Structure formats: structure tokens, C-alpha cells
Coordinates of C-alpha atoms in Angstrom, one line a residue:
X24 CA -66.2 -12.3 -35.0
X25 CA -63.7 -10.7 -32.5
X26 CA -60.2 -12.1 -32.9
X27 CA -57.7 -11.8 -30.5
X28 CA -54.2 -12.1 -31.7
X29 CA -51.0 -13.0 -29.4
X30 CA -47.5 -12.6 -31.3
X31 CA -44.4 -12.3 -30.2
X32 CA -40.5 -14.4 -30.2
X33 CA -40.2 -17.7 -28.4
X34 CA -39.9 -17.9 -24.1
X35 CA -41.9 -14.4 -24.2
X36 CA -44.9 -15.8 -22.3
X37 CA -47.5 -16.0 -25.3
X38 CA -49.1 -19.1 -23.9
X39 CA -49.1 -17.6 -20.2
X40 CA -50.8 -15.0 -21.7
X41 CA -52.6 -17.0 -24.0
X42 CA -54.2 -19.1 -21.0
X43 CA -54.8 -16.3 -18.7
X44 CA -57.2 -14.5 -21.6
X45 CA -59.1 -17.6 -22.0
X46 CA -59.8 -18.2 -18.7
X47 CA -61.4 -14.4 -18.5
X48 CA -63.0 -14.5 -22.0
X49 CA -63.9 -18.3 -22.2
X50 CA -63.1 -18.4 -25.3
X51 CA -60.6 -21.5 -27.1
X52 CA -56.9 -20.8 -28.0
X53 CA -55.6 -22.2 -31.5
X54 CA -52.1 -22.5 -31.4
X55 CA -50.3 -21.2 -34.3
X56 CA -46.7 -23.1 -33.9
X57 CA -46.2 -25.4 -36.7
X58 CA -44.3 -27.3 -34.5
X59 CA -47.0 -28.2 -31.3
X60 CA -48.5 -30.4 -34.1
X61 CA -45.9 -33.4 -33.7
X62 CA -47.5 -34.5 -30.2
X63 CA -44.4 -37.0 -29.8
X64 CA -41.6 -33.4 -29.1
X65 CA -44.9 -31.6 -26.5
X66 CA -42.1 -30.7 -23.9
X67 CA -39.7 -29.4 -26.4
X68 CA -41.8 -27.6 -28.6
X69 CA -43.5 -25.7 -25.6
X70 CA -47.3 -27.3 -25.3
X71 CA -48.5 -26.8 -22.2
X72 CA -49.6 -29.3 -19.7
X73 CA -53.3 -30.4 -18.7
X74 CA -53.1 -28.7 -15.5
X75 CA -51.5 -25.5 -16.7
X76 CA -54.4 -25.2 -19.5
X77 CA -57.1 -26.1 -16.7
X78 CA -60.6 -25.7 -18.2
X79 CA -59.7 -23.6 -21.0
X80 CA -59.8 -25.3 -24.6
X81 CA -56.4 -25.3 -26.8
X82 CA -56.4 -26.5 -30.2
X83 CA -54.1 -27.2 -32.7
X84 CA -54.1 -27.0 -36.1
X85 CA -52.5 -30.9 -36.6
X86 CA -51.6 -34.3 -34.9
X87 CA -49.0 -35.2 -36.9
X88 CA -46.3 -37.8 -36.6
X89 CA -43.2 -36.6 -36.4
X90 CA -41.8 -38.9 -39.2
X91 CA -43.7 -36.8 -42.1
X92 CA -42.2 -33.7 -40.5
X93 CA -43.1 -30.1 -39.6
X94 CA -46.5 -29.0 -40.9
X95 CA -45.9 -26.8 -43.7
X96 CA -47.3 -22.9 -43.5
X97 CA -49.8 -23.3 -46.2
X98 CA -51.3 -26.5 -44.8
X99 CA -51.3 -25.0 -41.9
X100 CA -53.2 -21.8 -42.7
X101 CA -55.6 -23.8 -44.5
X102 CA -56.5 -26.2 -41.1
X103 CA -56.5 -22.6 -39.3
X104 CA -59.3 -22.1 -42.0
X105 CA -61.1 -24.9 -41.3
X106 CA -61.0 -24.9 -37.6
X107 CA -62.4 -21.6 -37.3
X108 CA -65.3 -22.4 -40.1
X109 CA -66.3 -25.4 -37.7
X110 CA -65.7 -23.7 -34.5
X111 CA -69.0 -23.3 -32.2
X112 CA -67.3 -20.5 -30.4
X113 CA -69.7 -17.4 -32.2
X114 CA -68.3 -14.4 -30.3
X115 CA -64.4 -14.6 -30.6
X116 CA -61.2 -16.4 -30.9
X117 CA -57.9 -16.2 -29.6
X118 CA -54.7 -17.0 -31.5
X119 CA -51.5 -17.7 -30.0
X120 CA -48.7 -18.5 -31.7
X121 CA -44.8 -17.3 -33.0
X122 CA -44.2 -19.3 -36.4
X123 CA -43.5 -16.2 -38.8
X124 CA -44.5 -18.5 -41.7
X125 CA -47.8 -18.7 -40.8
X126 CA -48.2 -15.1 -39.2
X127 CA -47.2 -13.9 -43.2
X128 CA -49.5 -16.8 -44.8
X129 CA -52.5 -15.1 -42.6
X130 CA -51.2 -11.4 -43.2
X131 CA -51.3 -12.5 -47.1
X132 CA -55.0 -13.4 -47.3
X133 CA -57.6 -10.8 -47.1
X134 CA -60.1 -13.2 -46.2
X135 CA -58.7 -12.3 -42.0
X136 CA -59.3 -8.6 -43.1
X137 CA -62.9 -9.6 -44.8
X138 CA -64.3 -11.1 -41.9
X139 CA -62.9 -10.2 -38.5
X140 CA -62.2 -7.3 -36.3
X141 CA -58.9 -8.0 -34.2
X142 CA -57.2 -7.1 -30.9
X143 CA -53.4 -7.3 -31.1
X144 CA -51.3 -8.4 -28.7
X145 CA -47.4 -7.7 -30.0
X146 CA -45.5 -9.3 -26.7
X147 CA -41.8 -8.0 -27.0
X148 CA -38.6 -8.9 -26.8
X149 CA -36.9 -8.7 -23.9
X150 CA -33.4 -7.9 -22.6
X151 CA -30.8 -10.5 -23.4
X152 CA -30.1 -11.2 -19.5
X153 CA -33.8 -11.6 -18.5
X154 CA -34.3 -13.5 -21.8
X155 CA -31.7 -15.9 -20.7
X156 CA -32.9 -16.3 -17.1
X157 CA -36.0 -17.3 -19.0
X158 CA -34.9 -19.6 -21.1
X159 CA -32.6 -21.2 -18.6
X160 CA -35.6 -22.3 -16.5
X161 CA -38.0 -23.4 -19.4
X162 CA -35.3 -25.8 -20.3
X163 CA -34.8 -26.8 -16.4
X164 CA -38.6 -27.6 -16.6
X165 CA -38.1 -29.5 -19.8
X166 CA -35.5 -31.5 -18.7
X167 CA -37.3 -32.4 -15.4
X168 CA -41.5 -31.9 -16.4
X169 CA -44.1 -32.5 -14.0
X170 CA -46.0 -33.7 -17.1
X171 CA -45.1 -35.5 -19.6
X172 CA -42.2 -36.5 -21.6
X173 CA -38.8 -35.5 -20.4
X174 CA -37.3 -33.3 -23.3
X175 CA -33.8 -35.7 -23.3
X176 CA -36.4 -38.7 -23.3
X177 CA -38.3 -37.2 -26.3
X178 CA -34.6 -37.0 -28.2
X179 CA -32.9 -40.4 -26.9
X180 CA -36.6 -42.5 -28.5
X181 CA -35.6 -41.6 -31.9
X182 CA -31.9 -42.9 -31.9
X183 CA -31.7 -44.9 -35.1
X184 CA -34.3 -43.3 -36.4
X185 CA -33.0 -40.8 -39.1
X186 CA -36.0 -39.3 -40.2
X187 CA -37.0 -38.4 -37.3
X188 CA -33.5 -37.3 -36.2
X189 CA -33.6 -35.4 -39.6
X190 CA -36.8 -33.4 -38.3
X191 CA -35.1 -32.7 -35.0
X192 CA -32.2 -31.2 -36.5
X193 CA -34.4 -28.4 -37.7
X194 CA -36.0 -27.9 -34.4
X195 CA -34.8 -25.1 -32.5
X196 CA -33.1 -26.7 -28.7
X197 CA -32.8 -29.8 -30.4
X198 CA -30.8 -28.7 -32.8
X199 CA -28.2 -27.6 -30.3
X200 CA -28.8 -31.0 -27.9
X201 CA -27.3 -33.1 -31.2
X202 CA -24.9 -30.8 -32.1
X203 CA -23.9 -30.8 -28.0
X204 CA -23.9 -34.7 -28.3
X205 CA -22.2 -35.2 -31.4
X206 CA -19.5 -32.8 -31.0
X207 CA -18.5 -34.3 -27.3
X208 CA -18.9 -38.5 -28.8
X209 CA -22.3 -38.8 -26.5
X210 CA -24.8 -40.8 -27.9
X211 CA -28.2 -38.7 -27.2
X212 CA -28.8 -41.7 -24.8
X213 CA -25.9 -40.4 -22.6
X214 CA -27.6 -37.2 -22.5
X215 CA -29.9 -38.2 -19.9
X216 CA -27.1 -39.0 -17.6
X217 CA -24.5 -36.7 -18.0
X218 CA -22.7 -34.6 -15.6
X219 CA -23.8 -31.5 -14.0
X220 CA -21.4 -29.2 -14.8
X221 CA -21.7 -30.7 -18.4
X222 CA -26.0 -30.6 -18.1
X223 CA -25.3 -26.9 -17.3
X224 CA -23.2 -26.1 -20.2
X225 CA -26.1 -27.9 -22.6
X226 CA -28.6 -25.6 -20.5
X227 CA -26.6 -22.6 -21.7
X228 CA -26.4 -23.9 -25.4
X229 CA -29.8 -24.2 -25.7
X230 CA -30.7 -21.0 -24.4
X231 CA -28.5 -19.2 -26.4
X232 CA -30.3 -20.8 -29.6
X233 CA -33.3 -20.0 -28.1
X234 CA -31.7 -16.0 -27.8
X235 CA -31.0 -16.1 -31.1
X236 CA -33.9 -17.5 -32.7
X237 CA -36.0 -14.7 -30.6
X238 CA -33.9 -12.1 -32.4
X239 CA -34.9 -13.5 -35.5
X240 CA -38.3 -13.3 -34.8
X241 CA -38.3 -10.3 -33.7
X242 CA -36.7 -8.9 -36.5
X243 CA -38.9 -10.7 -39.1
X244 CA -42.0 -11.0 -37.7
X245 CA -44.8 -9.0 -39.9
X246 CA -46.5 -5.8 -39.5
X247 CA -50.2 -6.0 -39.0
X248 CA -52.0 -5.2 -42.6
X249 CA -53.8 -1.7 -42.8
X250 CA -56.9 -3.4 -44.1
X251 CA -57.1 -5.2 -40.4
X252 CA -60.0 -3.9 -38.7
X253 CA -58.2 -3.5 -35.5
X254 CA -59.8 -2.0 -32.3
X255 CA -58.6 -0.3 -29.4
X256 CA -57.8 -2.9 -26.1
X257 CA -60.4 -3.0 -24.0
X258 CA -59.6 -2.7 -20.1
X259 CA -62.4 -4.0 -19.0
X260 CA -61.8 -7.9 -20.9
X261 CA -58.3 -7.5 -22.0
X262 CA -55.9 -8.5 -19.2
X263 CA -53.5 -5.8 -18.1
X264 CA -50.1 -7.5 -17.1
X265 CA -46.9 -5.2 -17.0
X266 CA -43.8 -7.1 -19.0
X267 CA -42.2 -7.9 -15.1
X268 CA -45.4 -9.4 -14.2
X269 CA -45.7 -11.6 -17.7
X270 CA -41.9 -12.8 -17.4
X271 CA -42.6 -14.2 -13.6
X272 CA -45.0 -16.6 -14.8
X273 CA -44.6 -19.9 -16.4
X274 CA -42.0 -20.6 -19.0
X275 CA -43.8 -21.3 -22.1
X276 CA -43.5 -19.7 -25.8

């Protein structure tokens, strides 16, 4: 089976990417970020909408409430496991995804080197003032979806609820949104309604964290194993889009 791999740190357009090569292949997406499995955060953890995936199929590895907390990487690769034994798709696969946890799990087990033969595609990171410019419009799109769950609304439904709060607090963009909150006496309720000059100032925050992470990623993110069987991109199926053409699109992981 052919798999097609899509890496790379957060807000670099994996998903975009992700979406546009099933659309040409036909074949499903499995998303590797741990954190897509707690449906209850979908705007802040980056799952795209119905409309944006259209008719292409995006599974992922959990649905799991956010109260028992981040799927862990071993659990994870082992639902990978199981989703792809079950999977009528015979041809390929794609996998999508930036949780470097999981990436080494995979990398560890030389049952991906046993059985497939794998296109990689390593999406980069970019310079820290298009990265921002990025970032600064995801978050603009979370805070005011089309779709869904408005990213302050996901945050101000678990007030009271430490747990929750707890899992949060380990969540990159939520992170900063408490730590914004708490340092300025706003209860995450008062989020929704604050200020613009103050909304912009969380907008920055966030993107920042969101820089950062993406230079951790990028630093730590594992090589591809020499027992891979990797082949050469084909032109012909793979998608060519030039790194100004994949940051104009939409702002997802």
C-alpha cells in the first residue's frame, strides 16, 4: 500500500494540503494530531469544517471527551494501527498530522517499514513574519468560525470545570487565553466580550505561542527511517503548490 505522509509545524497548511491531495487521489486522510480527538476544542485544535473537507473522508484516530484528556502517543499509534487494518481504501492512504510523539511512535515500529512504500511530504517552516500573518488570521477565524464552535466559547463552557481546564492548560492557544485571562482578573467568560485593542493583544499572544511551538517542532520533528521505502513524488498525482501558493490558502495546521 502507498502511503502518503504530510509533516510539518502547526499553521503550515498540512490540512490544506491534506484536503487538496484527497480530493485528486480519492483517497481518506487520518489525522495524526492527538489533540483533533477531543471533538468538544474542533475550532481550537484546527479540525476543519464540513464544507472545507467537502467529499473527501477525514478520520481520526479517537472521540474522546475532553475530561480523560489528550490521547496518549502509544494509544494513539495503536488506533492508527487499527484503522488502517480495517480501512477499505486498498490502494493508499494519506496521513496528515504534526504531533511529534506520534510521528517518533510510527518512526519506532518497523512494521510502517515492513509493509508500505511512502511519499513524504516535509512542509517547512516559514519566516517568522509570514508565520505570524498566518497565525494572526487562523485565530481571527477561530474566534469568529463560519462553523462551529467559537474558540472563546469552547474555553468559557468549561469554567468550573478543573479538569477540563487542567487539559486546556496544556493545549497550545489555550494555554496563553488563561494565562491572558488570569493575569488581567478576566474570568474566561469576559473573554468573549473584551475590548478590541485588548482582543488584539490576545490575538498576538496566541500567535506568538503558536511561533514558538512551530520552532519546536521544527527542531524536533524526526528524520524519516532509512528502512522507509520511500519513492520519488510523482507529478503526475502529487499536487505541485509553491510555499506562496500553500500559505494563501486556508489557515489550518
Amino acid at each position: 500500500m502507498l502511503m502518503h505522509l504530510i509533516f510539518g509545524p502547526t499553521c503550515c497548511g498540512k490540512t490544506d494540503f491534506s484536503i487538496k491531495l484527497a480530493q485528486r487521489l480519492g483517497w481518506p486522510v487520518i489525522s495524526l494530531d492527538r489533540v483533533q480527538c477531543c471533538t468538544q476544542i474542533a475550532t481550537g485544535s484546527g479540525r476543519p469544517s464540513p464544507a472545507e473537507i467537502g467529499c473527501t473522508e477525514r478520520i481520526y484516530l479517537a472521540d474522546r471527551p475532553l475530561v480523560e484528556g489528550i490521547i496518549e502517543a502509544d494509544a494513539a499509534h495503536a488506533a492508527l494501527k487499527c484503522v488502517l487494518e480495517s480501512s477499505e481504501s486498498k490502494l493508499g492512504m494519506i496521513l496528515e498530522g504534526g504531533s511529534i510523539s506520534l510521528l517518533n511512535a510510527i518512526m519506532r515500529d518497523s512494521y510502517w517499514s515492513e509493509k508500505f512504500t511512502w511519499c513524504i511530504h516535509r512542509l517547512p517552516l516559514c519566516d517568522s513574519a509570514t508565520f505570524l500573518h498566518r497565525a494572526k488570521r487562523r485565530i481571527r477565524q477561530m474566534l469568529s468560525p463560519e462553523e462551529g464552535v467559537p474558540f472563546l466559547q469552547e474555553l468559557a463552557m468549561y469554567v468550573g470545570h478543573s479538569a477540563e481546564l487542567g487539559v486546556l492548560e496544556g493545549v497550545v492557544g489555550y494555554r496563553f487565553a488563561i494565562t491572558f485571562a488570569r493575569e488581567r482578573h478576566l474570568s474566561l467568560v469576559d473573554l468573549k466580550k473584551i475590548e478590541p485593542e485588548l482582543k488584539e493583544a490576545l490575538i498576538d499572544g496566541i500567535a506568538q505561542e503558536y511561533l514558538d511551538h512551530a520552532k519546536w517542532q521544527e527542531r524536533d520533528f524526526p528524520n524519516i527511517p532509512a528502512t522507509w521505502k520511500v519513492q520519488e513524488l510523482d507529478p503526475d498525482i502529487v499536487i505541485k503548490m509553491d510555499i506562496t501558493n500553500l500559505y494563501s490558502g486556508q489557515n489550518h495546521s
